[in-house]
PDB file of C-alpha atoms in Angstrom:
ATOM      1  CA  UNK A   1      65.568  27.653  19.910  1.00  0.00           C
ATOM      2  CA  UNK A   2      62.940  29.669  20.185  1.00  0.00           C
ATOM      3  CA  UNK A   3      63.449  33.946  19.467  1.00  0.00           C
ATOM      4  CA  UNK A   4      62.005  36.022  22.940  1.00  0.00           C
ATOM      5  CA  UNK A   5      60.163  38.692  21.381  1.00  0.00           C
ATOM      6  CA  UNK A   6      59.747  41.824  23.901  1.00  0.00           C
ATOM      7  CA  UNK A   7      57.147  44.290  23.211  1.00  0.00           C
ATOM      8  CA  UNK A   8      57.035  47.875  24.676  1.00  0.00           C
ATOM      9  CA  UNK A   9      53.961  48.385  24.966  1.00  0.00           C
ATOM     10  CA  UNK A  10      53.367  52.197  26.133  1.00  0.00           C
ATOM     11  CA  UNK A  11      55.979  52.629  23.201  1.00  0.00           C
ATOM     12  CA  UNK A  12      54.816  51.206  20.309  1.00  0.00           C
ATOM     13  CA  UNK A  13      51.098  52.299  21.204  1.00  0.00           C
ATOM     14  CA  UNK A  14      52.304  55.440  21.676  1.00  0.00           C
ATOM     15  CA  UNK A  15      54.187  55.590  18.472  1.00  0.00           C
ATOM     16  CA  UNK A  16      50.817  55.922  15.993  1.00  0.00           C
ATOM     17  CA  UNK A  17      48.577  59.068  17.038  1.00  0.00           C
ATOM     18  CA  UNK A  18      45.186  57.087  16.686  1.00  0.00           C
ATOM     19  CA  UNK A  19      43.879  58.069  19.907  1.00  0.00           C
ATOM     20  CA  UNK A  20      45.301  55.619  21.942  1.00  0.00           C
ATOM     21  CA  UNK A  21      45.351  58.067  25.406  1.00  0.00           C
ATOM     22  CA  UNK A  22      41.883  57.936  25.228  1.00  0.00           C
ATOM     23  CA  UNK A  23      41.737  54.244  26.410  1.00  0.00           C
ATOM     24  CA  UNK A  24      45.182  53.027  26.924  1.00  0.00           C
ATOM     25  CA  UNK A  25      43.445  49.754  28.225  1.00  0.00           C
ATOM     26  CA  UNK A  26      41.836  49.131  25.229  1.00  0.00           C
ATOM     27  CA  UNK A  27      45.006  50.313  22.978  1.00  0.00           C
ATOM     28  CA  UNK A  28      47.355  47.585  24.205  1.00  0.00           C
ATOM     29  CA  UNK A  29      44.356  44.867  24.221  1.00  0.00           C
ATOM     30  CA  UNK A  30      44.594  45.667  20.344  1.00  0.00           C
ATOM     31  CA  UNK A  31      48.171  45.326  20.315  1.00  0.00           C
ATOM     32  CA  UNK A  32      48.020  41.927  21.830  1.00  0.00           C
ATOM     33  CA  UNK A  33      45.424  40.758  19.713  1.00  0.00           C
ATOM     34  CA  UNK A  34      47.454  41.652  16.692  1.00  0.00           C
ATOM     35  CA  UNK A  35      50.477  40.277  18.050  1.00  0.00           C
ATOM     36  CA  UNK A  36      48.775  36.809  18.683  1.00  0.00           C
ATOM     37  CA  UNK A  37      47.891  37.105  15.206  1.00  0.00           C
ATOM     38  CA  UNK A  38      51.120  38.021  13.426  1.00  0.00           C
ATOM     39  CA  UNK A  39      54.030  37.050  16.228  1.00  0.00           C
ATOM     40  CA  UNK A  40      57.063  38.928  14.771  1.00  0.00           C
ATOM     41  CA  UNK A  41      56.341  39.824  11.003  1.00  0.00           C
ATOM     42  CA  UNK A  42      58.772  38.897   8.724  1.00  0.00           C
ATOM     43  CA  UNK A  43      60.537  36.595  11.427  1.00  0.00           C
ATOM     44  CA  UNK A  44      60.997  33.170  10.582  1.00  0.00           C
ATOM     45  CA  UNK A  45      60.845  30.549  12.853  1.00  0.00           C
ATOM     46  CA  UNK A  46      58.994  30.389  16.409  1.00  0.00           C
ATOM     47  CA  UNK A  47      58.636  32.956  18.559  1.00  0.00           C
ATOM     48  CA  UNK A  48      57.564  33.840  22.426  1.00  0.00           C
ATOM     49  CA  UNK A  49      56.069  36.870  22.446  1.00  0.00           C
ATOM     50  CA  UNK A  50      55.868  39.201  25.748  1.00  0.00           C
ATOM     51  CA  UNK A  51      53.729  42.483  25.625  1.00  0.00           C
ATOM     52  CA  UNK A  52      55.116  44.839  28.189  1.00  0.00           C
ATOM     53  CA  UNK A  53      52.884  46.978  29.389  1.00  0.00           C
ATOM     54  CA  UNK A  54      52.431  49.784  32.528  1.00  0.00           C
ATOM     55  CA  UNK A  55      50.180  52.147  33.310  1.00  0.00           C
ATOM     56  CA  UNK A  56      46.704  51.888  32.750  1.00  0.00           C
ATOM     57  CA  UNK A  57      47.017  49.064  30.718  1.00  0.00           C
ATOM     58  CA  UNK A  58      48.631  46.959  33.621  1.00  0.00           C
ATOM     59  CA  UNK A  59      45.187  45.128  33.717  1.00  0.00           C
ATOM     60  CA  UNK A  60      45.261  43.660  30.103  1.00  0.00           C
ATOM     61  CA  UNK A  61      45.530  39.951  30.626  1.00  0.00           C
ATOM     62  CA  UNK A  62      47.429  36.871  28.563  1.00  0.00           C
ATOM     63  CA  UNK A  63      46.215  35.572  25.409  1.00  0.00           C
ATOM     64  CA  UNK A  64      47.534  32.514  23.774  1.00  0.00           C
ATOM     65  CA  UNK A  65      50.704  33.461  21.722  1.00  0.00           C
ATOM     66  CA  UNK A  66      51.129  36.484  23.978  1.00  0.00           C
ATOM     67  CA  UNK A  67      52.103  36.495  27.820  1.00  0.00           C
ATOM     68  CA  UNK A  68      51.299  39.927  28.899  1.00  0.00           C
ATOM     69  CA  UNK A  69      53.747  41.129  32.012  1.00  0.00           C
ATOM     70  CA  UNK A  70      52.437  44.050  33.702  1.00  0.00           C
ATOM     71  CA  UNK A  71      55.368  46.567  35.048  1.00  0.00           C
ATOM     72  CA  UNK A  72      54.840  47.444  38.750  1.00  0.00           C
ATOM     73  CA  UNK A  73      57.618  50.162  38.325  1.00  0.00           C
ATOM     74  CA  UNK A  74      59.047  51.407  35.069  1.00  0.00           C
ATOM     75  CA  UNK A  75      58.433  49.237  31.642  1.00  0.00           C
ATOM     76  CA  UNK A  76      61.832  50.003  30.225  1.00  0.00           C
ATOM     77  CA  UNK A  77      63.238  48.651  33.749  1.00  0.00           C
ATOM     78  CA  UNK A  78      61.310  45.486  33.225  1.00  0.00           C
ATOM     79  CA  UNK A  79      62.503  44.787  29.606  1.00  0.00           C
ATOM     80  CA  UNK A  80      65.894  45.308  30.240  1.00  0.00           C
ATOM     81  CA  UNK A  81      64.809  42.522  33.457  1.00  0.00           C
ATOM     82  CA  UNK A  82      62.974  40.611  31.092  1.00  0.00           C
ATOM     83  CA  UNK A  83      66.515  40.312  28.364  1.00  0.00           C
ATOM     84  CA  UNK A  84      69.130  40.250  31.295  1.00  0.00           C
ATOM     85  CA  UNK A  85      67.014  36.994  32.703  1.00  0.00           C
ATOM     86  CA  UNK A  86      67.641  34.946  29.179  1.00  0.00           C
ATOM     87  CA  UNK A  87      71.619  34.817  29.177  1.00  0.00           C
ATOM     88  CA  UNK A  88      72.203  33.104  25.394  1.00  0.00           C
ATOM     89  CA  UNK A  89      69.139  33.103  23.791  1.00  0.00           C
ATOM     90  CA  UNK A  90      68.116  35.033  21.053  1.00  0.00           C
ATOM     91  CA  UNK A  91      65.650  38.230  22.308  1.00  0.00           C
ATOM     92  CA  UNK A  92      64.727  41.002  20.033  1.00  0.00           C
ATOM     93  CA  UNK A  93      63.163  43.740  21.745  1.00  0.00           C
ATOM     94  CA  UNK A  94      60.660  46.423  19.874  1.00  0.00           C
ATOM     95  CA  UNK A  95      60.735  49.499  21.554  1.00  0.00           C
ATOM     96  CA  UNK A  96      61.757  53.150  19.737  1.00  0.00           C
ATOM     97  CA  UNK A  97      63.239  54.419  22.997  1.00  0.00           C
ATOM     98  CA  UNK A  98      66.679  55.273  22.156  1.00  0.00           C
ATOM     99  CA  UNK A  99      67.999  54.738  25.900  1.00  0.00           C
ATOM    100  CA  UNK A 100      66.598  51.711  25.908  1.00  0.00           C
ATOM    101  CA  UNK A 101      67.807  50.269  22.491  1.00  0.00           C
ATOM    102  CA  UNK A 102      71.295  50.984  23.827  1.00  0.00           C
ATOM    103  CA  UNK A 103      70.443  48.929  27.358  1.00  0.00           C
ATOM    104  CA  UNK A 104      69.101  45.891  25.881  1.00  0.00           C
ATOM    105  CA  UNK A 105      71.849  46.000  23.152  1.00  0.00           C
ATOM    106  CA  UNK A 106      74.764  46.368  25.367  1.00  0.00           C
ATOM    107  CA  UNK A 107      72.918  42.973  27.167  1.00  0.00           C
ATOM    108  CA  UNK A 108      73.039  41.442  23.609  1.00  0.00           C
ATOM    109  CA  UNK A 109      69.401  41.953  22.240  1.00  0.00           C
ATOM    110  CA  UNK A 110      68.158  42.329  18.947  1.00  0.00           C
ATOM    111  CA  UNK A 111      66.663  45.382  18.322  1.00  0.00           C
ATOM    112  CA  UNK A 112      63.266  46.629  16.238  1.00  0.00           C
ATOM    113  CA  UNK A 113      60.748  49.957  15.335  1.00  0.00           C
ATOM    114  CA  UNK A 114      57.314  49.873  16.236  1.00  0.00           C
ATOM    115  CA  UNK A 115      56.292  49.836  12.750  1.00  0.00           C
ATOM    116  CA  UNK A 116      58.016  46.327  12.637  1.00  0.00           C
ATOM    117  CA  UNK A 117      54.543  45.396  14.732  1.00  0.00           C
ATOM    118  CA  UNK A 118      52.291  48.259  13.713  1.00  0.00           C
ATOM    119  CA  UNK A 119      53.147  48.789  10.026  1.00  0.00           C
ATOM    120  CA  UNK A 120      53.439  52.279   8.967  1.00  0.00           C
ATOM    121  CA  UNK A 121      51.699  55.261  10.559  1.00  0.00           C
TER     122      UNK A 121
END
């Protein structure tokens, strides 16, 4: 079966001080173009990748190998949507937000670091 692979986007873009609140926009457009590159690093087998994002990005658009879901409240909410909506299946979630590593946990999720996406600072 395929692995769901849930990005937090305002998180792991936030987690590298490159400038990213200077375009947000054009931050997470980077972030899905890598991740349509790479899928999951170090994961074997297939993965469906979905780049959370809220904000200013909520504009950046769907790639092929990335379905981008724009948050029309809170992008932590929508994760912890997103996992709760895929009873059984394998999900790993990337996010360094402690609160919600323990949400999407306690639902059963797989959890991993920005830099498992970004590589180190």
């Amino acid at each position: 079966m395929t692995t769901l692979v849930i990005i937090d986007g305002a998180n792991v873009v936030g987690s590298v001080p490159d400038g990213w609140w200077r375009d947000r926009h054009g931050a997470a457009e980077r972030l899905r173009d890598r991740l349509a590159e790479t899928g999951l690093p170090g994961h074997e087998g297939p993965v469906e990748v979905v780049l959370v994002v809220e904000g200013a990005a909520r504009s950046v658009e769907s790639v092929p190998g990335v379905r981008v879901d724009a948050a029309t409240g809170s992008g932590d909410d929508r994760i912890v949507e997103l996992v709760a909506a895929a009873p059984g299946r394998d999900c790993v979630v990337v996010t360094a937000d402690r609160e919600l590593r323990r949400r999407v946990g306690e639902l059963g999720a797989e959890v991993a670091g920005p830099r498992s996406v970004r590589g180190p600072a």
